[in-house]
Short mmCIF file of C-alpha atoms and ligand atoms in Angstrom, two decimals:
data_model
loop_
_atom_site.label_atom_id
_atom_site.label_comp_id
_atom_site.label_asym_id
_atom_site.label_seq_id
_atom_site.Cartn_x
_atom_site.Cartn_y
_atom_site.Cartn_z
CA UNK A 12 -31.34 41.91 -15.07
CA UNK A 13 -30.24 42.39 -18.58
CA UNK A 14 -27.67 43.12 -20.73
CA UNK A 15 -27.15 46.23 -22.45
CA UNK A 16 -26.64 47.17 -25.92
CA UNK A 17 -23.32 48.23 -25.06
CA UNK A 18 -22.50 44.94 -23.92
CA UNK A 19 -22.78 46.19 -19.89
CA UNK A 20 -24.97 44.55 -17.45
CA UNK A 21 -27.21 46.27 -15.80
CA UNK A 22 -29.07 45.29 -12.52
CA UNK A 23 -31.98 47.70 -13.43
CA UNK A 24 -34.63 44.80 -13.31
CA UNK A 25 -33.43 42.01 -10.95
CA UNK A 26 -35.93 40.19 -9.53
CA UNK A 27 -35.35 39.13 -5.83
CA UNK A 28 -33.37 39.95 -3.00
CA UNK A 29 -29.45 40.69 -2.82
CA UNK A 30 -28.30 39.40 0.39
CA UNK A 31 -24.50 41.05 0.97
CA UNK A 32 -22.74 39.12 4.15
CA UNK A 33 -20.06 41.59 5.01
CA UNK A 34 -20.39 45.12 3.54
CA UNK A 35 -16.55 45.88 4.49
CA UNK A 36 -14.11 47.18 1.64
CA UNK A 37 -14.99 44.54 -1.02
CA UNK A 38 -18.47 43.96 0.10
CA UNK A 39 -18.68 47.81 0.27
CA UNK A 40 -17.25 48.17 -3.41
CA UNK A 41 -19.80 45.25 -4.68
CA UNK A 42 -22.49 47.39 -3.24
CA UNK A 43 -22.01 50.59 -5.05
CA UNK A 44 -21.12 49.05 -8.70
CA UNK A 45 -24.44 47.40 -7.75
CA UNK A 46 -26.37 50.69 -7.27
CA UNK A 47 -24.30 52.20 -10.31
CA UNK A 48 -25.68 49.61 -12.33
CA UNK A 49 -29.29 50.40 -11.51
CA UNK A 50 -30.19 47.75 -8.87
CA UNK A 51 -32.47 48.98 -6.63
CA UNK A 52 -30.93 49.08 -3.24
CA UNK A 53 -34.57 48.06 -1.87
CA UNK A 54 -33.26 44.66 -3.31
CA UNK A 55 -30.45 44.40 -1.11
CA UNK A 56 -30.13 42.95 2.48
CA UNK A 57 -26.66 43.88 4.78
CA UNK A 58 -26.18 41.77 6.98
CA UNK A 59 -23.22 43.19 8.44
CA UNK A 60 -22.89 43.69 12.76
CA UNK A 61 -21.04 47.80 12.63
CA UNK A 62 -21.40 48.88 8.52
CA UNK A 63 -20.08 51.85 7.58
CA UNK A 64 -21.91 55.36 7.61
CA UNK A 65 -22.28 55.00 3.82
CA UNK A 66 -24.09 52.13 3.85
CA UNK A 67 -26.29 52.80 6.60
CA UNK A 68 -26.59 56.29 4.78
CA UNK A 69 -28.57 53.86 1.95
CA UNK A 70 -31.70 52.56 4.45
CA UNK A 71 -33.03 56.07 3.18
CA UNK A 72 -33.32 54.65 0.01
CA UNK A 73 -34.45 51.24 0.95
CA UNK A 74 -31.77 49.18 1.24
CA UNK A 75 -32.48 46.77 4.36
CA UNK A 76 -29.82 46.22 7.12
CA UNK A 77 -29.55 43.65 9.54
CA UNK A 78 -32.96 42.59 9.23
CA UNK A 79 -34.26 39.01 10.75
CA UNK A 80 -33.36 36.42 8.40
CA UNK A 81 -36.45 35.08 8.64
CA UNK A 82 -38.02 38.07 7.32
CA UNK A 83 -35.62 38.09 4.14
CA UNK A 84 -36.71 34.55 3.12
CA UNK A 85 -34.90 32.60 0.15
CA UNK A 86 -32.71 35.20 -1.72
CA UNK A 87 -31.55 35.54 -5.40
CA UNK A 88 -27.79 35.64 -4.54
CA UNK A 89 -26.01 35.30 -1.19
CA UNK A 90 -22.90 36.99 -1.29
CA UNK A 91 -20.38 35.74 1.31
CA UNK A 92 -17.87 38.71 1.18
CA UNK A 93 -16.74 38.44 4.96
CA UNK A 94 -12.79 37.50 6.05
CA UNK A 95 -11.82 34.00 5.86
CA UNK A 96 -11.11 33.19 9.08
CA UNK A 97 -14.94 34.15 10.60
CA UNK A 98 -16.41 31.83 7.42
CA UNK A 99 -16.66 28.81 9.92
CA UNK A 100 -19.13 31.05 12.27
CA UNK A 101 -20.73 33.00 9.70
CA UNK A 102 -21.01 30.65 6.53
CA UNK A 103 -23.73 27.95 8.65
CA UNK A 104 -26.24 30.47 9.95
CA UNK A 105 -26.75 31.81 5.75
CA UNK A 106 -29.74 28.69 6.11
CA UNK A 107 -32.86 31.60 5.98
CA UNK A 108 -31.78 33.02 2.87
CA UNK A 109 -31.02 29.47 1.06
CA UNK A 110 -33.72 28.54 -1.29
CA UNK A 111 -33.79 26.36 -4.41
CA UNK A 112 -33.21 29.11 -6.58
CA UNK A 113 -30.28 31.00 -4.75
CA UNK A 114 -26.86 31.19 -5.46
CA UNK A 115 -24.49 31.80 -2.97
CA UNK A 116 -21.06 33.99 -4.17
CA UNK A 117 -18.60 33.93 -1.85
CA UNK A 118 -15.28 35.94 -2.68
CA UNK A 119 -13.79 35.00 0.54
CA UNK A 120 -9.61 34.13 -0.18
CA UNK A 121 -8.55 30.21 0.12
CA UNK A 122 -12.37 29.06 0.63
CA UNK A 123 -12.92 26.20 -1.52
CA UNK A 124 -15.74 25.12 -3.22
CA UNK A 125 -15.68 22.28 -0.97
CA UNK A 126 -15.26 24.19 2.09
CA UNK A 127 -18.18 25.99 1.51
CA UNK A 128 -20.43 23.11 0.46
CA UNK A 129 -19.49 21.67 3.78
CA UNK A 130 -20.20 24.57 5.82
CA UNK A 131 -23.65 25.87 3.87
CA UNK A 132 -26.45 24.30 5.55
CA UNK A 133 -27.91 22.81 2.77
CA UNK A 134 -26.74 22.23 -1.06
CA UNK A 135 -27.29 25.40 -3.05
CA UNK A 136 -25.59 26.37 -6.50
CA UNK A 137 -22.37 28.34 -5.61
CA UNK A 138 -19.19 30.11 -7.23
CA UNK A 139 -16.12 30.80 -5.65
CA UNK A 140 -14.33 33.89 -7.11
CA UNK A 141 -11.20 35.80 -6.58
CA UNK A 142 -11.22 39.53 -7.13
CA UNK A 143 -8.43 42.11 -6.53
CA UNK A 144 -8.21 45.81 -5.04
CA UNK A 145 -8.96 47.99 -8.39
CA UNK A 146 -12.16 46.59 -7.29
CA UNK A 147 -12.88 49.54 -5.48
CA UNK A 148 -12.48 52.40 -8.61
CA UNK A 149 -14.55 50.00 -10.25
CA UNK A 150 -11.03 48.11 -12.36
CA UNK A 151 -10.68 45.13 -10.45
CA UNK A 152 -10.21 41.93 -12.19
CA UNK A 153 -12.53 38.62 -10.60
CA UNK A 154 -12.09 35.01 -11.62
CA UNK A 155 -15.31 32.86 -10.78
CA UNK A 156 -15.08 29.34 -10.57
CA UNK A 157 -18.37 27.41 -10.52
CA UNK A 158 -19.90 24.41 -8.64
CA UNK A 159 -22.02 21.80 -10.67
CA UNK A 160 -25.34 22.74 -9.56
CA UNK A 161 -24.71 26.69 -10.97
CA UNK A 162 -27.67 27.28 -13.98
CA UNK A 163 -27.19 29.44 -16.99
CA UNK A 164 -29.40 31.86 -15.30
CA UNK A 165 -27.26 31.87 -12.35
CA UNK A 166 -24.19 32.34 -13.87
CA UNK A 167 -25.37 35.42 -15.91
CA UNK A 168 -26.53 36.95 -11.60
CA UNK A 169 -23.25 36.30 -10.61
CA UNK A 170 -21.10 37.24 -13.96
CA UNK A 171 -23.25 40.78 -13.64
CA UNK A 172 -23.00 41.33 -9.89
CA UNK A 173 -18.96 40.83 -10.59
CA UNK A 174 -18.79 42.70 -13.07
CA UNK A 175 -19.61 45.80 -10.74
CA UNK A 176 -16.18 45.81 -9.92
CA UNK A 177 -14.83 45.63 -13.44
CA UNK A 178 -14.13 42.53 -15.82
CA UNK A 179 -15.22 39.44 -14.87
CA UNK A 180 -13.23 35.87 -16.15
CA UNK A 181 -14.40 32.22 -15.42
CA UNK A 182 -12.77 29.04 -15.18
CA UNK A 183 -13.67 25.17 -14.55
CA UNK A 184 -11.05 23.88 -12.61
CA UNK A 185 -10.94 25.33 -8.98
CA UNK A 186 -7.33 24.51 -9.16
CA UNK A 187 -6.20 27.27 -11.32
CA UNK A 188 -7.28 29.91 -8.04
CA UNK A 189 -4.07 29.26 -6.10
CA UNK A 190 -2.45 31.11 -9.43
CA UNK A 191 -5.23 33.48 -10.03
CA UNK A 192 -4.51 34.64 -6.56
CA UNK A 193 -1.10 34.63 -7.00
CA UNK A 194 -1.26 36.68 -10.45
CA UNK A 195 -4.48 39.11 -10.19
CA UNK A 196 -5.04 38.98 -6.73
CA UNK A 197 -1.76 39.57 -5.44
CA UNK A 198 -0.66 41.50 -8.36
CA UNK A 199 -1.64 44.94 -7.41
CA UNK A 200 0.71 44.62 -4.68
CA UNK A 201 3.58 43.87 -7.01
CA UNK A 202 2.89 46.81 -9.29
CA UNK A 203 2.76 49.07 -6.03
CA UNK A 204 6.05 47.85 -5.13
CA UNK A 205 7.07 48.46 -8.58
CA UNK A 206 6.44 52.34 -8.11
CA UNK A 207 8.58 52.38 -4.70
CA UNK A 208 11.67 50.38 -5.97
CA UNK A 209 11.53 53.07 -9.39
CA UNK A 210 11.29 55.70 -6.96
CA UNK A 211 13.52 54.15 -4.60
CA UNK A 212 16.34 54.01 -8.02
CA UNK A 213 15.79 57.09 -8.92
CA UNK A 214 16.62 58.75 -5.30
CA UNK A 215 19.93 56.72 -5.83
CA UNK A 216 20.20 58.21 -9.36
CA UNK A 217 20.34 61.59 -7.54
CA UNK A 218 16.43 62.89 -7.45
CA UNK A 219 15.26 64.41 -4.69
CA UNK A 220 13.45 61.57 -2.94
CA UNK A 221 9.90 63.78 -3.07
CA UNK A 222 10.51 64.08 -7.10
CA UNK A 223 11.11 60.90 -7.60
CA UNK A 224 8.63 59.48 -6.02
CA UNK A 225 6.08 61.79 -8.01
CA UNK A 226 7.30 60.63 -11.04
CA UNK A 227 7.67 56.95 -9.87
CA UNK A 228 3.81 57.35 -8.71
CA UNK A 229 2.52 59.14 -12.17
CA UNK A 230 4.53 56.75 -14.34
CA UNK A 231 2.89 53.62 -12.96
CA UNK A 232 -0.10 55.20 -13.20
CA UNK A 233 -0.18 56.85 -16.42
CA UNK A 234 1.35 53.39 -17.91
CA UNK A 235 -1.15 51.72 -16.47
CA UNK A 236 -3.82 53.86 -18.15
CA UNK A 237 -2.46 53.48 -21.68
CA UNK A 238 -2.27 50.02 -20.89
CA UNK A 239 -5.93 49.41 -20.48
CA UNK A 240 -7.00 51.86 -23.60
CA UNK A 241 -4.64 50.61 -25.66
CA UNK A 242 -5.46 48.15 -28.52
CA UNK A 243 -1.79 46.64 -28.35
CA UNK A 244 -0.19 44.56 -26.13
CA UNK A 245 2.26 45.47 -23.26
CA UNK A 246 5.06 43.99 -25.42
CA UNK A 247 4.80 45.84 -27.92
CA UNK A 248 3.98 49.28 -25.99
CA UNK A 249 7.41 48.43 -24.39
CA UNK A 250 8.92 48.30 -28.05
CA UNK A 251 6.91 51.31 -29.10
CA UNK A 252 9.19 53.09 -26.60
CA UNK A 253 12.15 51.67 -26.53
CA UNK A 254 14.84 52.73 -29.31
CA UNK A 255 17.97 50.98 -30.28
CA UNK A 256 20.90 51.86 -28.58
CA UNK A 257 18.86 53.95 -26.55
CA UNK A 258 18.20 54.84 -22.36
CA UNK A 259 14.87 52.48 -22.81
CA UNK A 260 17.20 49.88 -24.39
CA UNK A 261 20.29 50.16 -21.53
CA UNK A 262 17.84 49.51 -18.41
CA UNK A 263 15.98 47.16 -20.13
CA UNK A 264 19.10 44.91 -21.07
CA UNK A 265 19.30 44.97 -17.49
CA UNK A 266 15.16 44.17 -16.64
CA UNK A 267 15.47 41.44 -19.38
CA UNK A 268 18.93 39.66 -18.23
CA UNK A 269 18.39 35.95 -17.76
CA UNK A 270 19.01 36.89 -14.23
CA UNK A 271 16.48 39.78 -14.97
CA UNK A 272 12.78 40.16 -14.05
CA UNK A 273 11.52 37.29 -15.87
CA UNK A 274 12.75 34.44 -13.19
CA UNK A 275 12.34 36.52 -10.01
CA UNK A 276 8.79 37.21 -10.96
CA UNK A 277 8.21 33.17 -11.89
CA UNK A 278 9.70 33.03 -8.48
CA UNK A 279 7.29 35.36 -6.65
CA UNK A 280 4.17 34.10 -8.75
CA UNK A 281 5.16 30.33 -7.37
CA UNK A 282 5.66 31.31 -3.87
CA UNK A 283 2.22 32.77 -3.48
CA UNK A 284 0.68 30.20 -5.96
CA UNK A 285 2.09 27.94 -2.98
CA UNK A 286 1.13 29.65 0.05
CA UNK A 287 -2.38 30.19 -1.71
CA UNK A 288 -2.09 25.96 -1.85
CA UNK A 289 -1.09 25.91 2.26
CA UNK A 290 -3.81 27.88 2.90
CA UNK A 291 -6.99 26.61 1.08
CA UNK A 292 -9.23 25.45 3.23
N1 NAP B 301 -9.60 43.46 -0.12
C1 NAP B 301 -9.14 42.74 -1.15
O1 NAP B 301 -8.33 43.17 -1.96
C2 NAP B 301 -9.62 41.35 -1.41
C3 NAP B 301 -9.19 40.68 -2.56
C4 NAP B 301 -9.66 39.38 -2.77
C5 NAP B 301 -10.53 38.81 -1.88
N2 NAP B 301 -10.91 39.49 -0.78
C6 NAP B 301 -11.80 38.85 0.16
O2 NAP B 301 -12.89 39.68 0.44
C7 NAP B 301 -13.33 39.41 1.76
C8 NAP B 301 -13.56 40.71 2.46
O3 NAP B 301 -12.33 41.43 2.54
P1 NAP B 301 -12.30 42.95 2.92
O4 NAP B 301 -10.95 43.47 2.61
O5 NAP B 301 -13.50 43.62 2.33
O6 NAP B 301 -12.48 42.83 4.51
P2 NAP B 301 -13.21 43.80 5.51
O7 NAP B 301 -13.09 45.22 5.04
O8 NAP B 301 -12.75 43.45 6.89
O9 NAP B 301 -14.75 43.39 5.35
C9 NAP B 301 -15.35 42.34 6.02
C10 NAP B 301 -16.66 42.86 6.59
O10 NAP B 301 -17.38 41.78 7.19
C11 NAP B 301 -17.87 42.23 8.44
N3 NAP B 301 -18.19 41.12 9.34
C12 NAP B 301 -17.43 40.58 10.33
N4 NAP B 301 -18.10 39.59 10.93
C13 NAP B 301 -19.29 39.48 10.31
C14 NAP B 301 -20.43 38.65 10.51
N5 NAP B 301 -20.45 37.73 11.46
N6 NAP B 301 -21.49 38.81 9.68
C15 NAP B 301 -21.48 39.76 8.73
N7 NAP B 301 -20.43 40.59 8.50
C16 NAP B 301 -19.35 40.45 9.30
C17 NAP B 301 -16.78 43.11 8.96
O11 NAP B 301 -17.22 43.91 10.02
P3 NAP B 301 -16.11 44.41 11.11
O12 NAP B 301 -15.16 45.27 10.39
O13 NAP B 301 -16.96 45.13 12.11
O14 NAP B 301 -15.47 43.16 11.65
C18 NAP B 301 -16.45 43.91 7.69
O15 NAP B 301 -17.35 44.98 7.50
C19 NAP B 301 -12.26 38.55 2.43
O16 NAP B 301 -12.73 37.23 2.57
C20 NAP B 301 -11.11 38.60 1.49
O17 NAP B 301 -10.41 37.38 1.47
C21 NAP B 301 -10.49 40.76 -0.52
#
């Protein structure tokens, strides 16, 4: 594994196995940035009891499902990418693929650090990350978190096997993931909402509800797109099209009230920044 010129990783010359626990949307999604960045897929092991035809499509090419365990031996990476609640069965029988080398990834929601060191049947390095659903178009946004025992080597796997998905951000304290998952992880949710309340406003404004919703959808979108080529920030896009005295200007006296967006996102941010809190385990 290298990286680029371009900055990219690539996954072109890993050495050792891939071991992908749960190929399901976000294991699924992993799996293909992995391919598209040149990993081999006879490096990779599914372990996954029904995967989908596309995956099973990729034993053609070498890419091993539901082997023994036994056969796999110590892997590079284990990536835990199953649902939460079947991490209690699933996270203790990884102990085949566990080596001194290997680093085990899990991107499981609310699974601490600590859970997983408890559950693992042995101490390896591991990092806990958080990634969202513009995973799967390759824009997500992940933010690891590693244990002690994680080498520079190890980090550099992991940071290129996220970055798959799209950009990749660490941090130290395993705290801050309650509001990671309350800001990128639930966020795509919020802007998806945003697109049905505009649409939703601008049926009351007198649209047909089909138009407005089209131009809801697109606007999001398209917004969304500048955003992320853009050089600037979205503060000053918003300026950039908002005149004084203007339409831009009139709604967004309203948006910006003190009793505007500003607190009732704060408020939504700290009620999942909670529940993300009752729900680490
Ligand atoms: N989707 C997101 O936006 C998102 C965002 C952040 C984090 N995550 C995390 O990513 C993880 C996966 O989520 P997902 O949306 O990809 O779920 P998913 O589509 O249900 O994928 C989970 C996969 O694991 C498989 N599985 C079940 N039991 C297994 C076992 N014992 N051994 C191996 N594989 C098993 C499932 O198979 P069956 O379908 O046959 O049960 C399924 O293919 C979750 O922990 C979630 O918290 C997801």
């Amino acid at each position: 594994m290298t990286t680029s010129p371009s900055g990219a990783h690539t996954l072109a010359g890993l050495a050792g196995t891939i071991v992908l626990v749960g190929a399901g949307k976000m294991g699924g999604a992993m799996l293909e940035g992995w391919l598209a960045l040149g990993l081999d897929p006879a490096a990779v092991v599914v372990a996954d009891p029904q995967p989908a035809a596309d995956v099973s499509a990729l034993a053609k090419r070498g890419l091993r499902i539901n082997p023994s365990p036994q056969a796999v031996g110590e892997a590079a990476a284990v990536v835990i990418a199953v649902k939460p609640q079947v991490a209690p069965e699933v996270v203790p029988t990884l102990a085949p693929y566990l080596g001194d080398g290997t680093v085990a990834l899990s991107i499981m929601a609310g699974r601490t650090l600590g859970f997983l060191e408890r559950a693992l049947p042995r101490p390896v390095a591991l990092v806990r990350a958080m990634p969202n659903t513009p995973a799967a178009i390759g824009r997500g946004i992940t933010v690891a978190v590693p244990n002690a025992t994680v080498s520079p080597g190890q980090r550099v796997l992991v940071h290129a096997l996220l970055s798959a998905t799209g950009a990749v951000e660490w941090v130290d304290d395993e705290a801050l993931m309650d509001a990671v998952t309350a800001v990128s992880g639930s966020g795509p949710a919020y802007v998806f909402l945003l697109a049905e309340t505009l649409a939703r406003a601008g049926a009351a404004a007198g649209l047909p509800e089909d138009l407005a919703g089209r131009l809801a959808r697109a606007t999001v979108a398209g917004s969304g797109e500048l955003l992320q080529r853009s050089p600037l920030d979205p503060a000053a896009l918003r300026r950039n099209v908002t005149s004084p005295g203007g339409t831009t200007a009139a709604a967004l006296d309203v948006l910006m009230a003190s009793d505007g967006l500003d607190p009732l996102m704060r408020k939504a941010v700290a009620a999942a920044t909670q529940r993300s809190k009752d729900l680490a385990g």
